[in-house]
Amino acid sequence: MTKIIYFDIAALCINIIIVFSFCYRGMTKGASNKLFIFNTIWGIFTTIFDIWAVTLDLNGSRVSYPLLLGYLPNSLYLFFHVNTIFIYTLYNISLIDFWNVMFKRNGFWIVHLGCCLTLITLLFANIDTKWIFYIDNEGIYQRGVLFGLVYLIAAVIFIYSFMFVIQHKEWYNLAQFKSIILMYPIILVAVVIQMLLPFLIIELFCISLVTLLISQTVQRPEVFMDGVTGFNNFNSFVSDIGRLEKSKYSRYILLIKIKNIASLRNLLSFEHFRSLLRRVAGVIKNESDTVKGRYRIYYLGDGKFAVLSNNADEISITAIANLINKDLSESINFNYINVNVDSSLCIVNFPGDFNKIQDLIIFNDSFANNVRLMGNVYKAKDIIADRNIFLNTNIDKLIEKAYMSDI
C-alpha cells in the first residue's frame, strides 16, 4: 500500500514555523531556548530525511538511482529519529538547569553515548551486511533481520528519558510537567498506529504537535521574562532558586538594588524611566559577560536585580559585583542630564547563608530597603554576623515571629 507522506510535510511546516517564531521574537538566549530550538531543528532534519527516503521508496520501481543514494536518507533518518528522545532529554535537563548534577552521572552518558555509537556502527556496517535494512532489486526499502536492534536502542533511550522526567517531576512546575510528560504516551501511541498501519506515517507529525504545545505552554516569555529589561523575572527567579533549594547544590547570587528608584521614577517620565532601567540592565549584562562563567540575570521589580552564577565560584561573582558597582557609581548621561543611580550590592551563597527560598526573598527585600547599606558591595554572611545591621535588616521578620509566638 502506498505510504502517505502528507503528515510528514505537515510536521515539517509546523517545526519550521516554530523555529521562525522563536527567532522572530528574539527567544534565542538561554540554555532552554537554545536547546528547544535545536530540538525543533533536529525534528526538521528528521522529517526531511524521512520524506527523502519515502519518496525514493515510492519511485524505486520506476526511477533508476545509485544504490548508495537509497541507503543515505534511510540511514540518516534512523540515526536522527532514534536520537530524537535523547535530544529531548537534553532539553528537559536544561529546563530545570540540572547540568551540574547530570554531568556527574556517568551511567547516564555511558548508556546514551553507547547507544548512539552502537547505532552508528550498525548503520555503517549495514551497507555491506544488510542487517538493518536493504534496498531490493526493484529499489524498494526492506527491513533486515536485525532491524529489531534499532527498536531496542530506541527503547533504552526512551525509558531513560521517561524515568528522568518522572524522577524529577517535583523540579518542574505543574504546567511544565504536564506538557513535558505528554510526549511519551503520544510517541507510544503513534508507534503502535504506524506498526499496525505502515502506510500511515504519523509519528513525526505527532512529535511536532507536542513540540508546538511545549512552545506555547512551557517556552512562554510573558510568564518568565520581564518585558522592559529582557531579563528573567521574579517568577523565574523563584522557580530557579526553588530547584537549588531541593538540590542543595551551592551557588552564588549577586543581589543588586537601585536605592533611589522612587526618586528616579518621580523625576523621569514613564518612557524615560523604562529607558533608564534598560541602561542599568545593559550595564549588568555587559559586566556579567566580561567575567568567565555562565550567569542567569533577573529583574525582580522595584529596581531589584539578581545575577545567579552557574557554579560556586565566589571570586567570579565578586569580580562582577565590583565592576557593576564601579559603573553604577558614575553618573549616567541620560536625556541631556546626568542621573545618579544609588545602588547597593550583596553577595549571597545559597543554600549556605540561607537554607530556604523564603528566607532569601525576605532578606533581599529587607536588604534593599536598609538605608545603612548604601553604595558598596556587601556579603550576606557579614550582614548576618553584624548584629545591628542584621536586626535592622530583618526587623519585619522578627516582629512577625514575636507576634505569632504571642497568639
mmCIF file of C-alpha atoms in Angstrom:
data_model
loop_
_atom_site.group_PDB
_atom_site.id
_atom_site.type_symbol
_atom_site.label_atom_id
_atom_site.label_comp_id
_atom_site.label_asym_id
_atom_site.label_seq_id
_atom_site.Cartn_x
_atom_site.Cartn_y
_atom_site.Cartn_z
ATOM 1 C CA MET A 1 0.000 0.000 0.000
ATOM 2 C CA THR A 2 1.307 3.483 -0.873
ATOM 3 C CA LYS A 3 2.814 5.378 2.034
ATOM 4 C CA ILE A 4 1.222 8.730 2.859
ATOM 5 C CA ILE A 5 3.798 11.478 3.448
ATOM 6 C CA TYR A 6 1.364 14.358 3.908
ATOM 7 C CA PHE A 7 1.692 14.108 7.687
ATOM 8 C CA ASP A 8 5.478 14.431 7.333
ATOM 9 C CA ILE A 9 5.034 17.540 5.215
ATOM 10 C CA ALA A 10 2.701 18.981 7.859
ATOM 11 C CA ALA A 11 5.266 18.170 10.588
ATOM 12 C CA LEU A 12 7.977 19.904 8.577
ATOM 13 C CA CYS A 13 5.833 23.045 8.223
ATOM 14 C CA ILE A 14 4.975 23.087 11.944
ATOM 15 C CA ASN A 15 8.632 22.794 13.001
ATOM 16 C CA ILE A 16 9.769 25.494 10.576
ATOM 17 C CA ILE A 17 7.072 27.852 11.882
ATOM 18 C CA ILE A 18 8.141 27.184 15.493
ATOM 19 C CA VAL A 19 11.804 27.975 14.740
ATOM 20 C CA PHE A 20 10.852 31.090 12.782
ATOM 21 C CA SER A 21 8.583 32.228 15.630
ATOM 22 C CA PHE A 22 11.334 31.843 18.244
ATOM 23 C CA CYS A 23 13.888 33.699 16.121
ATOM 24 C CA TYR A 24 11.392 36.450 15.247
ATOM 25 C CA ARG A 25 10.528 37.006 18.913
ATOM 26 C CA GLY A 26 14.213 37.020 19.896
ATOM 27 C CA MET A 27 13.860 33.899 22.050
ATOM 28 C CA THR A 28 17.339 32.631 21.216
ATOM 29 C CA LYS A 29 19.067 33.306 24.538
ATOM 30 C CA GLY A 30 19.312 30.926 27.463
ATOM 31 C CA ALA A 31 20.080 27.215 27.529
ATOM 32 C CA SER A 32 16.458 26.047 27.443
ATOM 33 C CA ASN A 33 15.570 28.291 24.490
ATOM 34 C CA LYS A 34 18.648 27.217 22.552
ATOM 35 C CA LEU A 35 18.074 23.538 23.191
ATOM 36 C CA PHE A 36 14.389 23.840 22.363
ATOM 37 C CA ILE A 37 15.285 25.414 19.019
ATOM 38 C CA PHE A 38 17.958 22.742 18.483
ATOM 39 C CA ASN A 39 15.394 20.064 19.327
ATOM 40 C CA THR A 40 12.989 21.550 16.765
ATOM 41 C CA ILE A 41 15.696 21.836 14.086
ATOM 42 C CA TRP A 42 16.588 18.204 14.819
ATOM 43 C CA GLY A 43 12.949 17.392 14.088
ATOM 44 C CA ILE A 44 13.169 19.322 10.798
ATOM 45 C CA PHE A 45 16.138 17.251 9.628
ATOM 46 C CA THR A 46 14.474 14.019 10.774
ATOM 47 C CA THR A 47 11.376 14.873 8.748
ATOM 48 C CA ILE A 48 13.377 15.880 5.681
ATOM 49 C CA PHE A 49 15.278 12.586 5.689
ATOM 50 C CA ASP A 50 12.036 10.649 6.142
ATOM 51 C CA ILE A 51 10.383 12.461 3.227
ATOM 52 C CA TRP A 52 13.508 11.859 1.124
ATOM 53 C CA ALA A 53 13.603 8.154 1.980
ATOM 54 C CA VAL A 54 9.879 7.591 1.408
ATOM 55 C CA THR A 55 9.986 9.492 -1.890
ATOM 56 C CA LEU A 56 12.804 7.263 -3.156
ATOM 57 C CA ASP A 57 10.915 4.203 -1.957
ATOM 58 C CA LEU A 58 7.734 5.270 -3.761
ATOM 59 C CA ASN A 59 9.630 5.828 -7.007
ATOM 60 C CA GLY A 60 12.049 2.937 -6.608
ATOM 61 C CA SER A 61 10.423 0.668 -9.207
ATOM 62 C CA ARG A 62 10.095 3.466 -11.769
ATOM 63 C CA VAL A 63 13.254 5.537 -11.406
ATOM 64 C CA SER A 64 16.825 4.246 -11.528
ATOM 65 C CA TYR A 65 19.183 5.786 -8.969
ATOM 66 C CA PRO A 66 22.531 4.814 -7.373
ATOM 67 C CA LEU A 67 22.142 2.182 -4.667
ATOM 68 C CA LEU A 68 24.062 4.303 -2.145
ATOM 69 C CA LEU A 69 21.503 7.069 -2.600
ATOM 70 C CA GLY A 70 18.864 4.746 -1.172
ATOM 71 C CA TYR A 71 20.964 3.919 1.890
ATOM 72 C CA LEU A 72 21.898 7.508 2.713
ATOM 73 C CA PRO A 73 18.460 9.034 3.554
ATOM 74 C CA ASN A 74 17.262 5.883 5.342
ATOM 75 C CA SER A 75 20.423 5.707 7.475
ATOM 76 C CA LEU A 76 20.262 9.411 8.329
ATOM 77 C CA TYR A 77 16.567 9.124 9.158
ATOM 78 C CA LEU A 78 17.130 6.188 11.523
ATOM 79 C CA PHE A 79 20.017 7.958 13.265
ATOM 80 C CA PHE A 80 18.125 11.234 13.730
ATOM 81 C CA HIS A 81 14.842 9.565 14.625
ATOM 82 C CA VAL A 82 16.262 7.196 17.252
ATOM 83 C CA ASN A 83 18.182 10.040 18.927
ATOM 84 C CA THR A 84 15.196 12.414 18.936
ATOM 85 C CA ILE A 85 14.282 11.469 22.503
ATOM 86 C CA PHE A 86 17.909 11.882 23.640
ATOM 87 C CA ILE A 87 17.887 15.460 22.301
ATOM 88 C CA TYR A 88 14.528 15.927 24.017
ATOM 89 C CA THR A 89 16.089 14.727 27.284
ATOM 90 C CA LEU A 90 18.847 17.330 26.976
ATOM 91 C CA TYR A 91 16.142 19.971 26.630
ATOM 92 C CA ASN A 92 14.390 18.609 29.735
ATOM 93 C CA ILE A 93 17.684 18.822 31.657
ATOM 94 C CA SER A 94 18.200 22.440 30.587
ATOM 95 C CA LEU A 95 14.638 23.338 31.538
ATOM 96 C CA ILE A 96 15.383 22.644 35.208
ATOM 97 C CA ASP A 97 19.068 23.614 34.918
ATOM 98 C CA PHE A 98 20.189 20.173 36.103
ATOM 99 C CA TRP A 99 23.537 20.103 34.270
ATOM 100 C CA ASN A 100 25.800 20.148 37.307
ATOM 101 C CA VAL A 101 24.125 17.034 38.681
ATOM 102 C CA MET A 102 23.798 15.203 35.343
ATOM 103 C CA PHE A 103 27.454 15.719 34.428
ATOM 104 C CA LYS A 104 28.328 13.607 37.462
ATOM 105 C CA ARG A 105 26.005 10.768 36.457
ATOM 106 C CA ASN A 106 28.407 8.793 34.303
ATOM 107 C CA GLY A 107 25.920 5.984 33.782
ATOM 108 C CA PHE A 108 23.502 8.290 32.000
ATOM 109 C CA TRP A 109 26.097 9.437 29.464
ATOM 110 C CA ILE A 110 27.631 5.984 29.022
ATOM 111 C CA VAL A 111 24.237 4.479 28.145
ATOM 112 C CA HIS A 112 23.222 7.253 25.746
ATOM 113 C CA LEU A 113 26.583 7.657 24.037
ATOM 114 C CA GLY A 114 26.927 3.868 23.918
ATOM 115 C CA CYS A 115 23.539 3.596 22.201
ATOM 116 C CA CYS A 116 24.494 6.349 19.764
ATOM 117 C CA LEU A 117 27.849 4.760 18.843
ATOM 118 C CA THR A 118 26.240 1.322 18.524
ATOM 119 C CA LEU A 119 23.630 2.699 16.140
ATOM 120 C CA ILE A 120 26.259 4.500 14.048
ATOM 121 C CA THR A 121 28.335 1.299 13.836
ATOM 122 C CA LEU A 122 25.309 -0.760 12.775
ATOM 123 C CA LEU A 123 24.312 1.763 10.102
ATOM 124 C CA PHE A 124 27.823 1.941 8.632
ATOM 125 C CA ALA A 125 28.140 -1.849 8.635
ATOM 126 C CA ASN A 126 24.653 -2.177 7.174
ATOM 127 C CA ILE A 127 25.854 -1.054 3.730
ATOM 128 C CA ASP A 128 27.624 -4.424 3.428
ATOM 129 C CA THR A 129 25.756 -6.668 5.869
ATOM 130 C CA LYS A 130 22.146 -5.574 5.122
ATOM 131 C CA TRP A 131 21.350 -6.437 8.757
ATOM 132 C CA ILE A 132 19.246 -3.331 9.478
ATOM 133 C CA PHE A 133 17.660 -2.677 6.076
ATOM 134 C CA TYR A 134 18.390 -3.090 2.382
ATOM 135 C CA ILE A 135 17.185 -1.846 -0.990
ATOM 136 C CA ASP A 136 15.940 -4.736 -3.134
ATOM 137 C CA ASN A 137 16.371 -5.138 -6.881
ATOM 138 C CA GLU A 138 13.266 -3.056 -7.544
ATOM 139 C CA GLY A 139 14.587 -0.170 -5.454
ATOM 140 C CA ILE A 140 12.168 -0.835 -2.587
ATOM 141 C CA TYR A 141 13.159 -0.418 1.077
ATOM 142 C CA GLN A 142 13.102 -3.679 3.076
ATOM 143 C CA ARG A 143 13.883 -4.317 6.754
ATOM 144 C CA GLY A 144 16.814 -6.543 7.641
ATOM 145 C CA VAL A 145 16.958 -9.458 10.084
ATOM 146 C CA LEU A 146 18.441 -7.311 12.883
ATOM 147 C CA PHE A 147 16.160 -4.303 12.485
ATOM 148 C CA GLY A 148 14.828 -5.097 15.954
ATOM 149 C CA LEU A 149 18.126 -3.800 17.378
ATOM 150 C CA VAL A 150 17.093 -0.316 16.271
ATOM 151 C CA TYR A 151 13.855 -0.686 18.268
ATOM 152 C CA LEU A 152 15.868 -1.955 21.249
ATOM 153 C CA ILE A 153 18.234 1.031 21.190
ATOM 154 C CA ALA A 154 15.296 3.414 20.833
ATOM 155 C CA ALA A 155 13.505 1.705 23.728
ATOM 156 C CA VAL A 156 16.524 2.099 26.043
ATOM 157 C CA ILE A 157 16.792 5.827 25.254
ATOM 158 C CA PHE A 158 13.027 6.230 25.621
ATOM 159 C CA ILE A 159 12.913 4.519 29.043
ATOM 160 C CA TYR A 160 15.889 6.519 30.363
ATOM 161 C CA SER A 161 14.296 9.768 29.209
ATOM 162 C CA PHE A 162 10.900 8.908 30.679
ATOM 163 C CA MET A 163 12.417 7.886 34.013
ATOM 164 C CA PHE A 164 14.383 11.134 34.195
ATOM 165 C CA VAL A 165 11.200 13.214 33.936
ATOM 166 C CA ILE A 166 9.332 11.004 36.434
ATOM 167 C CA GLN A 167 12.179 11.036 38.973
ATOM 168 C CA HIS A 168 12.498 14.825 38.795
ATOM 169 C CA LYS A 169 8.852 15.773 38.390
ATOM 170 C CA GLU A 170 8.998 17.953 41.512
ATOM 171 C CA TRP A 171 11.581 20.131 39.762
ATOM 172 C CA TYR A 172 9.059 21.147 37.098
ATOM 173 C CA ASN A 173 6.045 23.275 37.788
ATOM 174 C CA LEU A 174 2.713 21.577 37.126
ATOM 175 C CA ALA A 175 2.164 23.155 33.690
ATOM 176 C CA GLN A 176 5.675 22.218 32.583
ATOM 177 C CA PHE A 177 5.338 18.638 33.793
ATOM 178 C CA LYS A 178 2.011 18.085 32.042
ATOM 179 C CA SER A 179 3.364 19.306 28.716
ATOM 180 C CA ILE A 180 6.730 17.553 29.008
ATOM 181 C CA ILE A 181 5.337 14.160 30.013
ATOM 182 C CA LEU A 182 2.779 14.216 27.203
ATOM 183 C CA MET A 183 5.496 13.456 24.650
ATOM 184 C CA TYR A 184 5.960 9.866 25.855
ATOM 185 C CA PRO A 185 2.421 8.414 25.601
ATOM 186 C CA ILE A 186 1.882 10.205 22.295
ATOM 187 C CA ILE A 187 5.031 8.647 20.833
ATOM 188 C CA LEU A 188 3.961 5.196 22.050
ATOM 189 C CA VAL A 189 0.504 5.564 20.512
ATOM 190 C CA ALA A 190 1.973 6.862 17.240
ATOM 191 C CA VAL A 191 4.448 3.952 17.064
ATOM 192 C CA VAL A 192 1.661 1.422 17.608
ATOM 193 C CA ILE A 193 -0.524 3.049 14.923
ATOM 194 C CA GLN A 194 2.398 3.138 12.489
ATOM 195 C CA MET A 195 3.164 -0.531 13.151
ATOM 196 C CA LEU A 196 -0.453 -1.538 12.525
ATOM 197 C CA LEU A 197 -0.842 0.817 9.566
ATOM 198 C CA PRO A 198 2.629 1.092 7.927
ATOM 199 C CA PHE A 199 1.335 3.309 5.154
ATOM 200 C CA LEU A 200 0.232 5.964 7.686
ATOM 201 C CA ILE A 201 3.395 7.875 8.626
ATOM 202 C CA ILE A 202 2.187 9.955 11.572
ATOM 203 C CA GLU A 203 4.890 9.622 14.252
ATOM 204 C CA LEU A 204 6.862 12.754 13.328
ATOM 205 C CA PHE A 205 3.619 14.701 12.943
ATOM 206 C CA CYS A 206 2.590 13.737 16.484
ATOM 207 C CA ILE A 207 6.002 14.772 17.829
ATOM 208 C CA SER A 208 5.719 18.135 16.070
ATOM 209 C CA LEU A 209 2.313 18.718 17.687
ATOM 210 C CA VAL A 210 3.774 18.126 21.156
ATOM 211 C CA THR A 211 6.660 20.443 20.287
ATOM 212 C CA LEU A 212 4.128 23.095 19.299
ATOM 213 C CA LEU A 213 2.280 22.576 22.591
ATOM 214 C CA ILE A 214 5.506 22.981 24.579
ATOM 215 C CA SER A 215 6.350 26.162 22.678
ATOM 216 C CA GLN A 216 3.019 27.629 23.798
ATOM 217 C CA THR A 217 2.850 26.333 27.372
ATOM 218 C CA VAL A 218 6.450 25.955 28.602
ATOM 219 C CA GLN A 219 8.562 28.313 26.486
ATOM 220 C CA ARG A 220 6.379 31.343 27.212
ATOM 221 C CA PRO A 221 8.405 34.574 27.516
ATOM 222 C CA GLU A 222 5.497 36.535 29.007
ATOM 223 C CA VAL A 223 5.467 34.213 32.047
ATOM 224 C CA PHE A 224 9.179 34.110 32.847
ATOM 225 C CA MET A 225 10.622 37.201 31.121
ATOM 226 C CA ASP A 226 10.490 40.870 32.078
ATOM 227 C CA GLY A 227 9.246 42.964 29.168
ATOM 228 C CA VAL A 228 11.350 46.046 29.960
ATOM 229 C CA THR A 229 14.816 44.647 30.673
ATOM 230 C CA GLY A 230 14.554 41.378 28.744
ATOM 231 C CA PHE A 231 15.833 39.544 31.827
ATOM 232 C CA ASN A 232 14.176 36.658 33.623
ATOM 233 C CA ASN A 233 11.513 37.890 36.008
ATOM 234 C CA PHE A 234 10.596 37.217 39.645
ATOM 235 C CA ASN A 235 8.603 34.082 38.764
ATOM 236 C CA SER A 236 11.644 32.641 37.029
ATOM 237 C CA PHE A 237 13.866 33.577 39.993
ATOM 238 C CA VAL A 238 11.603 31.820 42.479
ATOM 239 C CA SER A 239 11.418 28.745 40.248
ATOM 240 C CA ASP A 240 15.192 28.530 39.762
ATOM 241 C CA ILE A 241 16.075 29.171 43.417
ATOM 242 C CA GLY A 242 13.445 26.626 44.425
ATOM 243 C CA ARG A 243 15.324 24.000 42.405
ATOM 244 C CA LEU A 244 18.565 24.993 44.138
ATOM 245 C CA GLU A 245 16.856 24.531 47.484
ATOM 246 C CA LYS A 246 15.893 20.979 46.529
ATOM 247 C CA SER A 247 19.262 20.028 45.040
ATOM 248 C CA LYS A 248 21.342 21.535 47.879
ATOM 249 C CA TYR A 249 23.883 22.493 45.198
ATOM 250 C CA SER A 250 25.700 25.631 46.359
ATOM 251 C CA ARG A 251 25.742 28.690 44.103
ATOM 252 C CA TYR A 252 26.430 32.382 44.474
ATOM 253 C CA ILE A 253 23.823 35.071 43.871
ATOM 254 C CA LEU A 254 24.515 38.761 43.420
ATOM 255 C CA LEU A 255 21.647 40.954 44.624
ATOM 256 C CA ILE A 256 21.532 44.493 43.208
ATOM 257 C CA LYS A 257 19.226 47.252 44.386
ATOM 258 C CA ILE A 258 18.745 50.756 42.975
ATOM 259 C CA LYS A 259 18.192 52.621 46.215
ATOM 260 C CA ASN A 260 16.781 55.831 44.730
ATOM 261 C CA ILE A 261 14.355 54.056 42.424
ATOM 262 C CA ALA A 262 11.364 56.000 43.783
ATOM 263 C CA SER A 263 13.054 59.373 43.179
ATOM 264 C CA LEU A 264 14.068 58.381 39.656
ATOM 265 C CA ARG A 265 10.523 57.216 38.893
ATOM 266 C CA ASN A 266 9.156 60.603 40.006
ATOM 267 C CA LEU A 267 11.873 62.581 38.232
ATOM 268 C CA LEU A 268 11.584 60.901 34.827
ATOM 269 C CA SER A 269 8.672 60.305 32.515
ATOM 270 C CA PHE A 270 7.307 56.798 32.121
ATOM 271 C CA GLU A 271 9.224 56.073 28.912
ATOM 272 C CA HIS A 272 12.426 57.704 30.148
ATOM 273 C CA PHE A 273 12.272 55.694 33.357
ATOM 274 C CA ARG A 274 11.919 52.466 31.368
ATOM 275 C CA SER A 275 14.869 53.534 29.211
ATOM 276 C CA LEU A 276 16.943 54.134 32.340
ATOM 277 C CA LEU A 277 16.099 50.654 33.599
ATOM 278 C CA ARG A 278 17.276 49.247 30.285
ATOM 279 C CA ARG A 279 20.521 51.226 30.608
ATOM 280 C CA VAL A 280 21.131 49.775 34.083
ATOM 281 C CA ALA A 281 20.234 46.310 32.775
ATOM 282 C CA GLY A 282 22.761 46.798 29.968
ATOM 283 C CA VAL A 283 25.489 47.613 32.497
ATOM 284 C CA ILE A 284 24.717 44.457 34.487
ATOM 285 C CA LYS A 285 24.605 42.310 31.340
ATOM 286 C CA ASN A 286 27.823 43.716 29.859
ATOM 287 C CA GLU A 287 29.830 43.316 33.053
ATOM 288 C CA SER A 288 28.493 39.787 33.615
ATOM 289 C CA ASP A 289 29.628 38.880 30.096
ATOM 290 C CA THR A 290 33.177 40.091 30.772
ATOM 291 C CA VAL A 291 33.781 37.555 33.569
ATOM 292 C CA LYS A 292 34.281 33.917 32.649
ATOM 293 C CA GLY A 293 31.356 31.683 33.552
ATOM 294 C CA ARG A 294 27.633 31.268 32.911
ATOM 295 C CA TYR A 295 25.229 33.621 34.641
ATOM 296 C CA ARG A 296 21.469 33.988 34.692
ATOM 297 C CA ILE A 297 20.193 37.536 35.237
ATOM 298 C CA TYR A 298 16.822 38.517 36.710
ATOM 299 C CA TYR A 299 14.852 41.699 37.176
ATOM 300 C CA LEU A 300 12.798 41.274 40.350
ATOM 301 C CA GLY A 301 10.885 44.537 40.101
ATOM 302 C CA ASP A 302 11.147 47.818 42.022
ATOM 303 C CA GLY A 303 14.758 48.388 40.976
ATOM 304 C CA LYS A 304 15.978 44.981 42.188
ATOM 305 C CA PHE A 305 18.185 42.752 40.065
ATOM 306 C CA ALA A 306 19.838 39.387 40.714
ATOM 307 C CA VAL A 307 22.710 37.569 38.995
ATOM 308 C CA LEU A 308 22.817 33.804 39.555
ATOM 309 C CA SER A 309 26.167 32.104 38.987
ATOM 310 C CA ASN A 310 26.196 28.633 37.478
ATOM 311 C CA ASN A 311 28.852 27.476 39.917
ATOM 312 C CA ALA A 312 30.108 28.007 43.446
ATOM 313 C CA ASP A 313 32.871 30.437 42.421
ATOM 314 C CA GLU A 314 32.870 33.373 44.812
ATOM 315 C CA ILE A 315 35.820 35.053 43.072
ATOM 316 C CA SER A 316 33.976 35.444 39.767
ATOM 317 C CA ILE A 317 30.746 36.764 41.284
ATOM 318 C CA THR A 318 32.781 39.209 43.398
ATOM 319 C CA ALA A 319 34.575 40.447 40.279
ATOM 320 C CA ILE A 320 31.217 41.054 38.579
ATOM 321 C CA ALA A 321 29.906 42.856 41.666
ATOM 322 C CA ASN A 322 32.894 45.211 41.769
ATOM 323 C CA LEU A 323 32.620 46.011 38.060
ATOM 324 C CA ILE A 324 28.883 46.730 38.285
ATOM 325 C CA ASN A 325 29.327 48.789 41.457
ATOM 326 C CA LYS A 326 32.041 50.876 39.768
ATOM 327 C CA ASP A 327 29.889 51.528 36.696
ATOM 328 C CA LEU A 328 26.754 52.419 38.666
ATOM 329 C CA SER A 329 28.692 54.758 40.973
ATOM 330 C CA GLU A 330 29.313 57.016 37.982
ATOM 331 C CA SER A 331 26.662 59.392 36.663
ATOM 332 C CA ILE A 332 24.680 58.221 33.665
ATOM 333 C CA ASN A 333 24.182 60.830 30.952
ATOM 334 C CA PHE A 334 20.536 60.439 30.196
ATOM 335 C CA ASN A 335 18.216 62.722 28.233
ATOM 336 C CA TYR A 336 20.802 65.552 28.343
ATOM 337 C CA ILE A 337 21.140 65.377 32.133
ATOM 338 C CA ASN A 338 23.395 63.434 34.475
ATOM 339 C CA VAL A 339 21.449 60.914 36.507
ATOM 340 C CA ASN A 340 22.940 59.424 39.658
ATOM 341 C CA VAL A 341 21.962 55.840 40.349
ATOM 342 C CA ASP A 342 22.436 54.983 44.026
ATOM 343 C CA SER A 343 22.920 51.243 44.360
ATOM 344 C CA SER A 344 23.929 48.555 46.811
ATOM 345 C CA LEU A 345 25.091 45.050 46.019
ATOM 346 C CA CYS A 346 25.105 41.939 48.165
ATOM 347 C CA ILE A 347 26.676 38.529 47.505
ATOM 348 C CA VAL A 348 24.732 35.550 48.830
ATOM 349 C CA ASN A 349 25.654 31.896 48.953
ATOM 350 C CA PHE A 350 22.585 29.690 48.523
ATOM 351 C CA PRO A 351 21.970 27.357 50.146
ATOM 352 C CA GLY A 352 24.541 28.327 52.706
ATOM 353 C CA ASP A 353 23.752 31.766 54.016
ATOM 354 C CA PHE A 354 20.067 30.794 53.784
ATOM 355 C CA ASN A 355 18.588 27.316 53.594
ATOM 356 C CA LYS A 356 15.107 28.270 52.408
ATOM 357 C CA ILE A 357 13.980 30.354 49.480
ATOM 358 C CA GLN A 358 11.535 32.249 51.697
ATOM 359 C CA ASP A 359 14.399 33.452 53.906
ATOM 360 C CA LEU A 360 16.372 34.580 50.850
ATOM 361 C CA ILE A 361 13.432 36.568 49.460
ATOM 362 C CA ILE A 362 12.752 38.197 52.847
ATOM 363 C CA PHE A 363 16.446 39.090 53.179
ATOM 364 C CA ASN A 364 16.506 40.535 49.667
ATOM 365 C CA ASP A 365 13.526 42.787 50.396
ATOM 366 C CA SER A 366 14.973 43.895 53.729
ATOM 367 C CA PHE A 367 18.470 44.434 52.343
ATOM 368 C CA ALA A 368 17.052 46.520 49.527
ATOM 369 C CA ASN A 369 15.224 48.802 51.973
ATOM 370 C CA ASN A 370 18.009 49.114 54.553
ATOM 371 C CA VAL A 371 19.293 52.698 54.369
ATOM 372 C CA ARG A 372 22.502 51.732 56.217
ATOM 373 C CA LEU A 373 23.594 49.544 53.306
ATOM 374 C CA MET A 374 24.439 52.038 50.575
ATOM 375 C CA GLY A 375 26.885 52.289 47.669
ATOM 376 C CA ASN A 376 29.052 49.266 48.353
ATOM 377 C CA VAL A 377 29.422 45.527 47.783
ATOM 378 C CA TYR A 378 28.355 43.531 50.825
ATOM 379 C CA LYS A 379 28.268 39.856 51.688
ATOM 380 C CA ALA A 380 25.226 38.311 53.279
ATOM 381 C CA LYS A 381 27.344 36.405 55.793
ATOM 382 C CA ASP A 382 28.858 39.703 57.024
ATOM 383 C CA ILE A 383 25.434 41.340 57.330
ATOM 384 C CA ILE A 384 24.169 38.354 59.299
ATOM 385 C CA ALA A 385 27.263 38.465 61.526
ATOM 386 C CA ASP A 386 26.784 42.191 62.257
ATOM 387 C CA ARG A 387 24.023 42.069 64.861
ATOM 388 C CA ASN A 388 22.968 45.718 64.489
ATOM 389 C CA ILE A 389 22.633 45.516 60.709
ATOM 390 C CA PHE A 390 21.018 42.086 60.911
ATOM 391 C CA LEU A 391 18.382 43.288 63.344
ATOM 392 C CA ASN A 392 17.674 46.319 61.180
ATOM 393 C CA THR A 393 17.516 44.212 58.022
ATOM 394 C CA ASN A 394 15.245 41.549 59.494
ATOM 395 C CA ILE A 395 13.055 43.666 61.750
ATOM 396 C CA ASP A 396 9.853 42.777 59.872
ATOM 397 C CA LYS A 397 10.556 39.074 60.177
ATOM 398 C CA LEU A 398 11.386 39.343 63.880
ATOM 399 C CA ILE A 399 8.182 41.285 64.581
ATOM 400 C CA GLU A 400 6.179 38.660 62.729
ATOM 401 C CA LYS A 401 7.762 35.848 64.776
ATOM 402 C CA ALA A 402 7.139 37.707 68.049
ATOM 403 C CA TYR A 403 3.529 38.320 67.062
ATOM 404 C CA MET A 404 2.965 34.669 66.174
ATOM 405 C CA SER A 405 4.509 33.474 69.427
ATOM 406 C CA ASP A 406 2.050 35.604 71.437
ATOM 407 C CA ILE A 407 -1.022 34.168 69.700
#
